[in-house]
Short mmCIF file of C-alpha atoms and ligand atoms in Angstrom, two decimals:
data_model
loop_
_atom_site.label_atom_id
_atom_site.label_comp_id
_atom_site.label_asym_id
_atom_site.label_seq_id
_atom_site.Cartn_x
_atom_site.Cartn_y
_atom_site.Cartn_z
CA LEU A 177 83.88 10.81 325.29
CA GLY A 178 85.58 13.54 325.02
CA LEU A 179 85.36 14.92 321.47
CA ASN A 180 89.13 16.01 320.71
CA GLN A 181 90.95 16.78 317.68
CA GLY A 182 94.06 15.90 315.85
CA GLN A 183 96.26 12.92 315.01
CA ARG A 184 96.62 10.73 318.17
CA PRO A 185 98.93 8.63 319.43
CA VAL A 186 97.50 5.55 319.93
CA GLY A 187 98.76 2.46 322.24
CA PRO A 188 101.96 1.94 323.62
CA PRO A 189 104.80 1.18 321.08
CA GLY A 190 105.57 -2.48 320.40
CA ALA A 191 102.21 -3.41 322.15
CA ARG A 192 100.54 -6.66 320.44
CA PRO A 193 98.00 -5.88 317.54
CA MET A 194 95.57 -4.34 318.68
CA ALA A 195 91.61 -4.90 317.69
CA PRO A 196 90.08 -2.42 316.03
CA GLU A 197 87.96 -1.46 319.40
CA VAL A 198 90.65 -0.08 321.25
CA VAL A 199 92.33 1.14 318.54
CA TRP A 200 88.52 3.60 318.14
CA HIS A 201 88.64 3.95 321.94
CA ASP A 202 92.26 4.71 322.56
CA LEU A 203 91.53 7.56 319.25
CA GLU A 204 88.67 9.65 320.73
CA CYS A 205 89.28 9.14 324.77
CA GLY A 206 93.10 8.12 324.94
CA SER A 207 94.21 11.85 324.85
CA TYR A 208 91.78 13.55 327.62
CA ARG A 209 94.27 13.96 330.80
CA ALA A 210 92.63 17.50 332.20
CA ASP A 211 91.18 15.00 335.03
CA LEU A 212 94.07 13.00 336.04
CA PRO A 213 95.05 15.29 338.52
CA LEU A 214 91.98 15.18 340.20
CA TRP A 215 91.52 11.47 339.86
CA ARG A 216 95.85 11.31 341.42
CA ASP A 217 94.83 13.89 344.12
CA LEU A 218 91.49 11.90 345.59
CA ALA A 219 93.15 8.88 345.14
CA ALA A 220 96.12 10.55 347.82
CA ARG A 221 93.19 11.61 349.69
CA ASN A 222 91.42 8.59 350.26
CA PRO A 223 94.49 5.46 350.88
CA GLY A 224 92.93 1.80 349.88
CA PRO A 225 91.82 0.08 346.95
CA ILE A 226 90.36 1.65 344.23
CA LEU A 227 87.38 0.98 341.64
CA ASP A 228 87.62 2.80 338.22
CA VAL A 229 83.98 2.57 336.86
CA GLY A 230 83.77 1.53 333.04
CA ALA A 231 87.71 1.82 333.08
CA GLY A 232 87.59 0.78 328.84
CA ALA A 233 91.08 0.90 327.92
CA GLY A 234 92.52 1.51 331.18
CA ARG A 235 92.94 5.36 331.22
CA VAL A 236 92.73 6.16 334.74
CA ALA A 237 93.56 3.17 336.42
CA LEU A 238 96.37 2.44 334.90
CA GLU A 239 97.13 5.99 335.46
CA LEU A 240 96.71 5.52 338.97
CA ALA A 241 98.67 2.40 339.32
CA GLN A 242 101.51 3.86 338.38
CA ALA A 243 100.82 6.36 341.00
CA GLY A 244 101.58 3.29 343.11
CA HIS A 245 97.60 2.31 344.05
CA GLU A 246 95.66 -0.50 343.85
CA VAL A 247 93.26 -0.30 341.17
CA THR A 248 89.78 -2.89 340.20
CA ALA A 249 89.40 -1.43 337.24
CA LEU A 250 85.11 -3.22 336.39
CA ASP A 251 83.71 -2.41 332.27
CA ARG A 252 80.88 -4.54 330.88
CA ASP A 253 83.18 -4.76 327.53
CA PRO A 254 85.68 -7.80 327.19
CA VAL A 255 88.10 -6.79 324.72
CA LEU A 256 88.71 -3.26 326.62
CA LEU A 257 89.65 -4.64 329.38
CA ASP A 258 91.89 -7.48 327.64
CA ALA A 259 93.71 -4.26 326.49
CA LEU A 260 93.52 -2.78 329.81
CA GLY A 261 95.01 -6.24 331.39
CA ALA A 262 97.74 -6.50 329.40
CA ARG A 263 98.88 -2.83 329.33
CA ALA A 264 98.21 -3.03 333.06
CA ALA A 265 100.47 -6.22 332.96
CA GLY A 266 103.71 -6.41 336.25
CA MET A 267 100.79 -3.70 338.03
CA ALA A 268 98.11 -4.32 340.57
CA VAL A 269 95.42 -3.63 338.28
CA HIS A 270 92.50 -6.65 338.70
CA THR A 271 90.10 -6.42 336.05
CA VAL A 272 86.45 -7.52 335.97
CA ARG A 273 84.29 -7.34 333.69
CA ALA A 274 80.64 -6.72 335.20
CA ASP A 275 77.36 -4.69 334.14
CA ALA A 276 77.88 -0.81 336.44
CA ARG A 277 74.02 -2.17 336.94
CA SER A 278 74.50 -5.15 338.67
CA PHE A 279 77.46 -6.17 340.12
CA GLU A 280 78.78 -7.94 342.49
CA LEU A 281 82.58 -8.91 344.24
CA GLU A 282 83.95 -9.81 346.96
CA GLN A 283 86.05 -7.20 347.34
CA ARG A 284 83.69 -4.36 349.64
CA ASP A 285 86.14 -2.24 350.83
CA PHE A 286 87.19 0.08 348.46
CA ALA A 287 88.05 3.85 349.31
CA LEU A 288 87.55 4.89 346.22
CA CYS A 289 84.91 4.10 343.66
CA LEU A 290 85.62 6.40 340.06
CA VAL A 291 83.43 7.43 337.23
CA PRO A 292 85.68 9.50 334.85
CA MET A 293 85.18 11.34 331.37
CA GLN A 294 81.28 11.56 332.00
CA THR A 295 80.50 7.24 332.16
CA ILE A 296 76.95 7.62 334.62
CA HIS A 297 75.30 9.70 331.12
CA LEU A 298 75.52 6.30 329.67
CA LEU A 299 72.81 4.82 331.92
CA ASP A 300 69.45 5.34 331.36
CA GLY A 301 67.46 7.04 333.54
CA ALA A 302 67.10 7.62 337.05
CA GLY A 303 66.00 3.47 337.29
CA GLU A 304 69.67 2.15 336.55
CA ARG A 305 71.57 5.45 338.27
CA GLY A 306 69.94 4.20 341.48
CA ALA A 307 70.75 0.65 340.10
CA PHE A 308 74.44 2.16 339.94
CA LEU A 309 74.86 4.11 343.03
CA THR A 310 73.53 1.32 345.66
CA ARG A 311 76.10 -1.02 344.52
CA ALA A 312 78.45 1.20 344.37
CA ARG A 313 77.67 2.05 348.51
CA ALA A 314 77.58 -1.38 348.41
CA HIS A 315 81.25 -1.74 347.71
CA LEU A 316 82.86 0.92 349.18
CA ARG A 317 84.07 1.39 353.19
CA PRO A 318 82.60 3.60 355.32
CA SER A 319 84.92 6.57 355.02
CA GLY A 320 84.33 5.94 351.39
CA LEU A 321 83.73 8.30 348.12
CA LEU A 322 82.43 7.59 344.70
CA ALA A 323 83.30 10.32 342.46
CA CYS A 324 80.84 11.15 339.28
CA ALA A 325 82.36 13.60 336.28
CA ILE A 326 79.00 14.68 334.12
CA LEU A 327 79.36 16.92 331.72
CA ALA A 328 80.01 20.64 333.00
CA ASP A 329 78.83 22.49 329.29
CA PHE A 330 79.81 21.59 325.50
CA GLU A 331 78.60 23.53 321.65
CA LEU A 332 75.71 21.63 319.49
CA PHE A 333 77.13 21.78 315.69
CA ASP A 334 75.86 19.69 312.37
CA ARG A 335 78.46 18.72 310.24
CA ALA A 336 75.38 18.79 307.92
CA ALA A 337 74.32 21.68 308.04
CA GLY A 338 77.13 23.13 307.38
CA ASP A 339 79.03 24.37 311.33
CA PRO A 340 82.80 23.96 311.92
CA VAL A 341 83.25 20.76 313.23
CA PRO A 342 86.68 19.80 314.92
CA THR A 343 89.53 18.59 313.06
CA PRO A 344 89.43 14.77 312.60
CA GLU A 345 90.80 12.16 315.20
CA ARG A 346 94.25 10.48 313.33
CA ALA A 347 96.01 7.38 314.15
CA CYS A 348 98.14 5.34 311.82
CA VAL A 349 98.08 1.93 314.00
CA ASP A 350 99.87 -1.78 312.60
CA GLY A 351 100.26 -0.08 308.56
CA VAL A 352 96.23 1.45 308.68
CA LEU A 353 95.00 5.07 309.47
CA TYR A 354 91.97 5.01 311.30
CA ALA A 355 90.26 9.34 311.28
CA SER A 356 86.72 9.97 313.78
CA HIS A 357 85.49 12.45 312.43
CA PRO A 358 82.80 15.19 314.73
CA MET A 359 79.66 14.82 312.68
CA ARG A 360 76.72 16.61 314.76
CA VAL A 361 76.17 17.29 318.81
CA ALA A 362 72.51 17.75 318.92
CA VAL A 363 70.18 18.21 322.03
CA ARG A 364 67.26 14.91 321.61
CA GLY A 365 64.94 16.11 324.66
CA ARG A 366 67.04 14.58 327.99
CA ARG A 367 69.45 12.85 325.52
CA VAL A 368 73.39 14.66 323.62
CA VAL A 369 74.06 12.81 321.11
CA VAL A 370 77.14 12.40 319.39
CA GLU A 371 78.09 11.61 315.81
CA ARG A 372 81.08 10.35 314.37
CA GLU A 373 82.11 8.92 311.20
CA ARG A 374 84.78 6.42 311.08
CA ARG A 375 86.78 5.52 308.24
CA ILE A 376 90.12 3.13 307.99
CA LEU A 377 92.49 3.99 305.51
CA ALA A 378 95.39 2.55 303.65
CA ALA A 379 97.94 4.41 305.25
CA PRO A 380 100.24 6.57 302.46
CA ALA A 381 103.12 4.94 300.80
CA ALA A 382 106.01 6.45 302.62
CA PRO A 383 108.03 9.61 301.62
CA ALA A 384 110.70 7.79 300.51
CA ALA A 385 108.83 5.79 298.06
CA ARG A 386 107.43 8.42 296.47
CA PRO A 387 108.53 10.65 293.26
CA ALA A 388 110.13 13.82 294.86
CA GLY A 389 108.23 16.90 294.58
CA HIS A 390 104.38 14.79 295.25
CA ALA A 391 102.22 15.71 297.68
CA ASP A 392 100.61 12.09 300.14
CA PRO A 393 97.95 11.05 297.63
CA PRO A 394 94.77 10.57 298.78
CA ALA A 395 94.29 7.06 301.31
CA ASP A 396 92.06 4.06 299.90
CA GLN A 397 89.27 3.53 302.64
CA ILE A 398 89.43 -0.19 303.77
CA GLY A 399 85.70 -1.32 303.93
CA GLU A 400 82.40 0.80 304.89
CA CYS A 401 82.68 4.35 306.19
CA GLU A 402 81.19 3.65 309.80
CA ARG A 403 79.03 5.62 311.89
CA ASP A 404 79.08 5.67 315.50
CA VAL A 405 76.93 7.26 317.98
CA VAL A 406 76.06 8.03 321.80
CA GLU A 407 73.53 8.91 323.81
CA LEU A 408 74.45 10.39 327.09
CA GLU A 409 71.18 10.86 328.95
CA LEU A 410 71.76 14.98 330.17
CA ILE A 411 72.01 15.31 335.16
CA SER A 412 72.67 18.45 336.43
CA THR A 413 74.88 18.04 339.06
CA SER A 414 71.60 19.10 342.18
CA GLU A 415 70.30 15.92 340.94
CA LEU A 416 72.56 13.26 340.49
CA GLU A 417 73.67 13.98 344.44
CA ARG A 418 69.40 13.48 345.69
CA GLU A 419 69.55 10.63 343.97
CA GLY A 420 73.21 9.74 345.91
CA ARG A 421 71.10 10.71 348.71
CA LEU A 422 68.70 8.44 348.59
CA ALA A 423 71.09 5.32 347.68
CA GLY A 424 72.88 6.00 351.06
CA PHE A 425 75.51 8.28 350.42
CA ALA A 426 76.38 12.35 351.49
CA PRO A 427 77.32 15.16 349.03
CA ARG A 428 80.52 16.84 349.43
CA PRO A 429 81.09 19.46 347.11
CA ALA A 430 81.44 18.78 343.90
CA VAL A 431 84.32 19.88 341.91
CA GLU A 432 85.72 21.52 338.46
CA ILE A 433 86.78 20.12 335.63
CA PRO A 434 87.64 23.58 333.92
CA PRO A 435 86.81 22.54 329.52
CA THR A 436 90.50 22.46 327.35
CA GLU A 437 91.27 23.30 323.81
CA ASP A 438 90.26 20.17 323.07
CA HIS A 439 88.03 18.43 325.53
CA VAL A 440 84.58 20.13 327.18
CA GLY A 441 84.35 21.23 330.80
CA SER A 442 83.46 18.18 333.81
CA VAL A 443 81.46 18.82 337.10
CA VAL A 444 82.57 16.03 339.45
CA VAL A 445 80.08 15.38 341.37
CA LEU A 446 81.71 14.24 345.35
CA LEU A 447 79.29 11.61 347.20
CA GLY A 448 80.51 9.96 350.71
CA ALA A 449 78.95 6.92 351.78
C1 SAM B 928 83.44 6.73 327.86
S1 SAM B 928 84.43 4.95 328.05
C2 SAM B 928 85.38 5.53 329.35
C3 SAM B 928 86.81 4.80 329.58
C4 SAM B 928 87.42 5.24 330.33
N1 SAM B 928 86.77 5.62 332.00
C5 SAM B 928 87.84 6.64 330.13
O1 SAM B 928 87.89 6.91 331.31
O2 SAM B 928 89.41 6.46 329.60
C6 SAM B 928 83.04 4.63 329.00
C7 SAM B 928 83.34 3.12 328.97
O3 SAM B 928 81.87 2.67 330.20
C8 SAM B 928 81.71 1.25 329.61
N2 SAM B 928 80.34 1.29 330.27
C9 SAM B 928 79.57 1.15 329.24
N3 SAM B 928 78.44 1.02 330.13
C10 SAM B 928 78.76 -0.05 330.87
C11 SAM B 928 77.85 -0.64 332.21
N4 SAM B 928 76.62 -0.38 331.86
N5 SAM B 928 78.71 -0.79 332.53
C12 SAM B 928 80.45 -1.11 332.55
N6 SAM B 928 80.65 -0.65 331.78
C13 SAM B 928 80.20 0.63 330.75
C14 SAM B 928 82.13 1.36 328.07
O4 SAM B 928 82.33 0.02 327.92
C15 SAM B 928 83.51 2.02 328.10
O5 SAM B 928 84.32 1.79 328.37
#
């Protein structure tokens, strides 16, 4: 859910054509790396199979599999899971299409369950979080650990009100230019609303095809401009720890992931099974 900036490399080179959904996901989430050392460290300290909840296109799952861990990547989005599966070819990654609030896997001995990138904020209220916490606990071994990244701080802005906004994220994929423009981050009651405008443009002509001295022509827009809105329910460390206790977990000291120039900071709430 990171708000980040700049032009991004998207997906592995030479891969099959990507679904637009995967391109947007890679563009808007894929460049975040500040949390990876913590997941690697938790995986090394909690040896055994890992369950990555809300795994998306595999940003974290693939990193841990490359480090030699066995990972089950769970997500409700079949298109993202399909991309993850293709990227994980040859690695110890299992994909599972399921909902975080209701999953039932045969495997119940996970050493570590991860919920990276503030995905837990997508669950609606204590009821949905409680359902997820109960499912997570049921799938962890007795000494297992659940680690959930929550929002630490964030800046509000509104492009329509003339506020400065982060630079759009851009990527050129299969000859098409994708641009995601951050438009607004606002608080509505207990929710943070993040709005982006997504535009698909014809990629500019190669420099050799342009007359000398001519700058890039403006790119033609392909299709409608799409508005993407994500709502995050706010939750504090102490609230999540209290809900964890209700689900049978024992909280351990939370860990901070500081903000970077491009991304907001997180707190990772740690709950022992
Ligand atoms: C912000 S992305 C994070 C992706 C990945 N974990 C990462 O860190 O790059 C959130 C992911 O959670 C998934 N998701 C959201 N709600 C879910 C739910 N109730 N059950 C399973 N997956 C869910 C979305 O499909 C999406 O892939």
